[in-house]
mmCIF file of C-alpha atoms in Angstrom:
data_model
loop_
_atom_site.group_PDB
_atom_site.id
_atom_site.type_symbol
_atom_site.label_atom_id
_atom_site.label_comp_id
_atom_site.label_asym_id
_atom_site.label_seq_id
_atom_site.Cartn_x
_atom_site.Cartn_y
_atom_site.Cartn_z
ATOM 1 C CA MET A 23 -7.759 -80.046 115.468
ATOM 2 C CA VAL A 24 -4.052 -79.512 116.274
ATOM 3 C CA GLU A 25 -2.519 -80.742 119.173
ATOM 4 C CA ALA A 26 0.815 -79.054 120.815
ATOM 5 C CA ARG A 27 3.237 -81.192 122.914
ATOM 6 C CA THR A 28 6.313 -80.311 124.517
ATOM 7 C CA THR A 29 8.813 -82.889 125.497
ATOM 8 C CA VAL A 30 10.954 -81.781 128.174
ATOM 9 C CA THR A 31 13.797 -83.618 129.451
ATOM 10 C CA PRO A 32 13.242 -83.822 133.428
ATOM 11 C CA LEU A 33 16.646 -82.209 134.898
ATOM 12 C CA PRO A 34 19.328 -84.675 135.818
ATOM 13 C CA ASP A 35 19.856 -85.842 139.879
ATOM 14 C CA GLU A 36 23.844 -85.544 138.878
ATOM 15 C CA GLU A 37 25.297 -82.055 139.566
ATOM 16 C CA VAL A 38 24.973 -80.022 136.315
ATOM 17 C CA GLY A 39 28.733 -79.688 134.584
ATOM 18 C CA LEU A 40 30.005 -76.383 133.521
ATOM 19 C CA ASP A 41 29.426 -77.608 129.793
ATOM 20 C CA ASP A 42 25.854 -78.751 130.286
ATOM 21 C CA ILE A 43 24.583 -75.392 131.443
ATOM 22 C CA LEU A 44 24.582 -73.915 127.994
ATOM 23 C CA ARG A 45 22.270 -76.723 126.769
ATOM 24 C CA ARG A 46 19.748 -75.968 129.834
ATOM 25 C CA THR A 47 19.980 -72.590 129.567
ATOM 26 C CA VAL A 48 19.025 -72.337 126.107
ATOM 27 C CA GLN A 49 15.660 -75.269 127.170
ATOM 28 C CA LEU A 50 14.461 -72.822 129.464
ATOM 29 C CA MET A 51 15.142 -69.585 127.371
ATOM 30 C CA LYS A 52 12.973 -71.428 124.202
ATOM 31 C CA LEU A 53 10.406 -72.947 126.571
ATOM 32 C CA HIS A 54 9.689 -69.349 128.672
ATOM 33 C CA ARG A 55 9.140 -67.875 124.417
ATOM 34 C CA ASP A 56 6.885 -70.263 123.985
ATOM 35 C CA THR A 57 4.745 -70.198 126.542
ATOM 36 C CA LEU A 58 4.835 -66.661 126.649
ATOM 37 C CA TYR A 59 3.537 -66.893 122.636
ATOM 38 C CA TRP A 60 1.450 -69.721 123.580
ATOM 39 C CA GLY A 61 -2.029 -68.685 122.255
ATOM 40 C CA VAL A 62 -0.904 -65.167 120.948
ATOM 41 C CA ASP A 63 -2.152 -64.009 117.348
ATOM 42 C CA GLU A 64 -0.295 -65.034 114.046
ATOM 43 C CA LYS A 65 0.778 -61.042 113.804
ATOM 44 C CA LYS A 66 2.352 -61.491 117.110
ATOM 45 C CA LYS A 67 4.183 -65.184 116.579
ATOM 46 C CA GLU A 68 5.578 -63.716 113.090
ATOM 47 C CA VAL A 69 7.718 -60.995 114.960
ATOM 48 C CA MET A 70 8.691 -63.495 118.417
ATOM 49 C CA PRO A 71 12.204 -64.431 118.647
ATOM 50 C CA ILE A 72 13.208 -67.260 117.121
ATOM 51 C CA SER A 73 15.577 -70.310 117.652
ATOM 52 C CA VAL A 74 18.721 -69.849 115.566
ATOM 53 C CA ILE A 75 19.129 -66.239 117.422
ATOM 54 C CA ILE A 76 18.514 -67.648 120.848
ATOM 55 C CA VAL A 77 21.092 -70.096 120.195
ATOM 56 C CA THR A 78 23.476 -67.861 118.743
ATOM 57 C CA LEU A 79 23.640 -64.983 121.651
ATOM 58 C CA ALA A 80 23.309 -67.256 124.266
ATOM 59 C CA THR A 81 26.446 -69.254 122.838
ATOM 60 C CA ARG A 82 28.507 -66.898 122.147
ATOM 61 C CA ALA A 83 27.548 -65.390 126.037
ATOM 62 C CA TYR A 84 28.510 -68.425 127.077
ATOM 63 C CA ALA A 85 31.893 -68.423 125.604
ATOM 64 C CA ASP A 86 32.920 -65.462 126.785
ATOM 65 C CA LEU A 87 31.770 -65.616 130.631
ATOM 66 C CA LEU A 88 33.877 -69.257 130.304
ATOM 67 C CA ALA A 89 36.900 -67.345 128.894
ATOM 68 C CA TYR A 90 36.655 -64.402 130.970
ATOM 69 C CA ARG A 91 34.206 -65.181 134.003
ATOM 70 C CA SER A 92 34.402 -68.630 134.966
ATOM 71 C CA ASN A 93 36.387 -67.906 138.159
ATOM 72 C CA GLU A 94 33.176 -65.993 139.027
ATOM 73 C CA PHE A 95 30.285 -67.832 139.491
ATOM 74 C CA SER A 96 29.655 -70.250 142.496
ATOM 75 C CA SER A 97 26.913 -71.809 140.707
ATOM 76 C CA PRO A 98 25.484 -73.544 137.855
ATOM 77 C CA ILE A 99 22.067 -71.221 138.134
ATOM 78 C CA GLU A 100 24.296 -67.512 138.666
ATOM 79 C CA VAL A 101 25.575 -69.073 134.953
ATOM 80 C CA ALA A 102 22.324 -69.324 133.924
ATOM 81 C CA LEU A 103 21.225 -65.826 135.033
ATOM 82 C CA ALA A 104 24.884 -64.404 133.739
ATOM 83 C CA LEU A 105 24.002 -65.394 130.423
ATOM 84 C CA VAL A 106 20.680 -64.447 129.720
ATOM 85 C CA GLU A 107 21.913 -60.839 131.251
ATOM 86 C CA ALA A 108 24.355 -60.869 128.694
ATOM 87 C CA ILE A 109 22.122 -61.996 125.726
ATOM 88 C CA PRO A 110 21.555 -58.663 124.825
ATOM 89 C CA THR A 111 24.866 -57.291 123.948
ATOM 90 C CA TYR A 112 25.837 -60.002 120.999
ATOM 91 C CA ILE A 113 23.076 -58.187 119.119
ATOM 92 C CA GLU A 114 25.488 -55.789 116.881
ATOM 93 C CA LYS A 115 24.222 -52.680 115.166
ATOM 94 C CA ASP A 116 26.116 -51.165 112.301
ATOM 95 C CA HIS A 117 24.973 -48.911 108.890
ATOM 96 C CA SER A 118 22.962 -52.043 107.533
ATOM 97 C CA GLY A 119 20.978 -52.166 110.817
ATOM 98 C CA TRP A 120 20.881 -55.195 113.331
ATOM 99 C CA ARG A 121 22.510 -58.159 112.660
ATOM 100 C CA VAL A 122 23.202 -61.522 114.238
ATOM 101 C CA GLU A 123 25.926 -63.359 112.113
ATOM 102 C CA ASN A 124 26.190 -67.045 111.479
ATOM 103 C CA PRO A 125 29.083 -67.744 113.088
ATOM 104 C CA LYS A 126 29.851 -70.627 110.351
ATOM 105 C CA LEU A 127 28.423 -68.485 107.583
ATOM 106 C CA GLU A 128 29.879 -63.978 107.947
ATOM 107 C CA SER A 129 27.650 -63.081 105.015
ATOM 108 C CA GLU A 130 24.314 -64.355 106.543
ATOM 109 C CA ASN A 131 22.562 -62.363 109.060
ATOM 110 C CA PHE A 132 19.607 -64.272 111.148
ATOM 111 C CA ALA A 133 18.668 -60.790 112.179
ATOM 112 C CA ASP A 134 18.080 -60.037 108.100
ATOM 113 C CA LYS A 135 14.352 -59.692 108.804
ATOM 114 C CA TRP A 136 14.399 -57.635 111.587
ATOM 115 C CA ASN A 137 16.192 -54.628 109.416
ATOM 116 C CA THR A 138 12.645 -54.978 107.268
ATOM 117 C CA ASP A 139 9.919 -54.645 110.080
ATOM 118 C CA GLY A 140 10.496 -51.233 111.057
ATOM 119 C CA GLY A 141 11.895 -52.941 114.356
ATOM 120 C CA ALA A 142 8.741 -54.981 114.967
ATOM 121 C CA ARG A 143 11.472 -57.832 115.757
ATOM 122 C CA HIS A 144 14.007 -56.705 117.503
ATOM 123 C CA ALA A 145 11.590 -54.475 119.844
ATOM 124 C CA GLU A 146 9.783 -58.547 120.299
ATOM 125 C CA PHE A 147 13.244 -59.720 121.384
ATOM 126 C CA MET A 148 13.846 -57.207 123.757
ATOM 127 C CA ARG A 149 10.333 -57.462 125.403
ATOM 128 C CA TRP A 150 10.785 -60.990 125.433
ATOM 129 C CA HIS A 151 14.249 -60.869 127.322
ATOM 130 C CA VAL A 152 13.420 -58.064 129.896
ATOM 131 C CA LYS A 153 10.216 -60.352 130.938
ATOM 132 C CA LEU A 154 13.006 -63.233 130.554
ATOM 133 C CA GLU A 155 14.929 -61.738 133.138
ATOM 134 C CA SER A 156 12.348 -60.038 135.061
ATOM 135 C CA ASP A 157 10.111 -64.126 135.485
ATOM 136 C CA LEU A 158 13.489 -65.640 136.341
ATOM 137 C CA ASP A 159 14.314 -63.236 139.045
ATOM 138 C CA ALA A 160 10.633 -63.581 140.360
ATOM 139 C CA LEU A 161 10.746 -66.754 140.158
ATOM 140 C CA LEU A 162 14.747 -67.258 142.124
ATOM 141 C CA HIS A 163 14.055 -64.345 144.934
ATOM 142 C CA GLN A 164 11.088 -65.377 146.346
ATOM 143 C CA SER A 165 10.941 -65.379 150.047
ATOM 144 C CA HIS A 166 10.505 -68.785 150.155
ATOM 145 C CA ARG A 167 13.279 -72.006 149.618
ATOM 146 C CA ALA A 168 10.756 -73.496 146.341
ATOM 147 C CA PRO A 169 9.016 -71.703 143.384
ATOM 148 C CA SER A 170 5.322 -72.101 143.617
ATOM 149 C CA ASP A 171 3.456 -74.447 140.768
ATOM 150 C CA ASP A 172 1.512 -71.430 139.487
ATOM 151 C CA LYS A 173 4.418 -69.351 139.321
ATOM 152 C CA ILE A 174 6.803 -72.010 137.686
ATOM 153 C CA ARG A 175 4.000 -72.154 135.406
ATOM 154 C CA ASN A 176 2.893 -68.890 134.837
ATOM 155 C CA VAL A 177 7.083 -68.492 133.479
ATOM 156 C CA PHE A 178 7.356 -72.186 131.858
ATOM 157 C CA GLY A 179 4.143 -73.065 131.060
ATOM 158 C CA THR A 180 2.544 -76.474 132.155
ATOM 159 C CA ALA A 181 5.035 -78.424 130.433
ATOM 160 C CA GLY A 182 7.807 -76.788 132.438
ATOM 161 C CA LEU A 183 5.610 -77.270 135.842
ATOM 162 C CA GLU A 184 6.287 -81.382 134.918
ATOM 163 C CA ALA A 185 10.021 -81.350 134.199
ATOM 164 C CA TRP A 186 10.263 -79.592 137.696
ATOM 165 C CA ARG A 187 8.580 -82.014 139.269
ATOM 166 C CA ALA A 188 9.981 -84.500 137.349
ATOM 167 C CA SER A 189 13.794 -82.887 138.842
ATOM 168 C CA ARG A 190 12.684 -82.933 142.528
ATOM 169 C CA PRO A 191 13.762 -85.748 145.078
ATOM 170 C CA LYS A 192 10.929 -87.839 145.442
#
């Protein structure tokens, strides 16, 4: 029997600094991805977005947001949402196919498998990204102040719900 374990660091009580937004946003994106693909068949898991691509794209988007748009944001959640929205724009495509370059080694393409699977991994990345944006929008634009436990669980799973509860003031 395989036991699944997820560890989620509770959100801090103090204000989240700009330097921590990237890390927290990547954690949320990966938690969303893991929840979305929990229990799916192995064929679907083979084409799900991989962590190194998520991290690389998020890091590039974050760097550009800080460099060119840092004065536009009044809260960490605005930065996180802009980061999530921007990540697909950092996926490159040229004559040789899809490319997400390793920032430390230009010759390495993290998306190389996207070019050998008939577009399945790229399509799945985009499907996940649309779902992530849709789920975040639904969570953040509810008619009442705090998102419901069911909505948080649907987006981030039980681990995400527990982290949410642990982060709330007593």
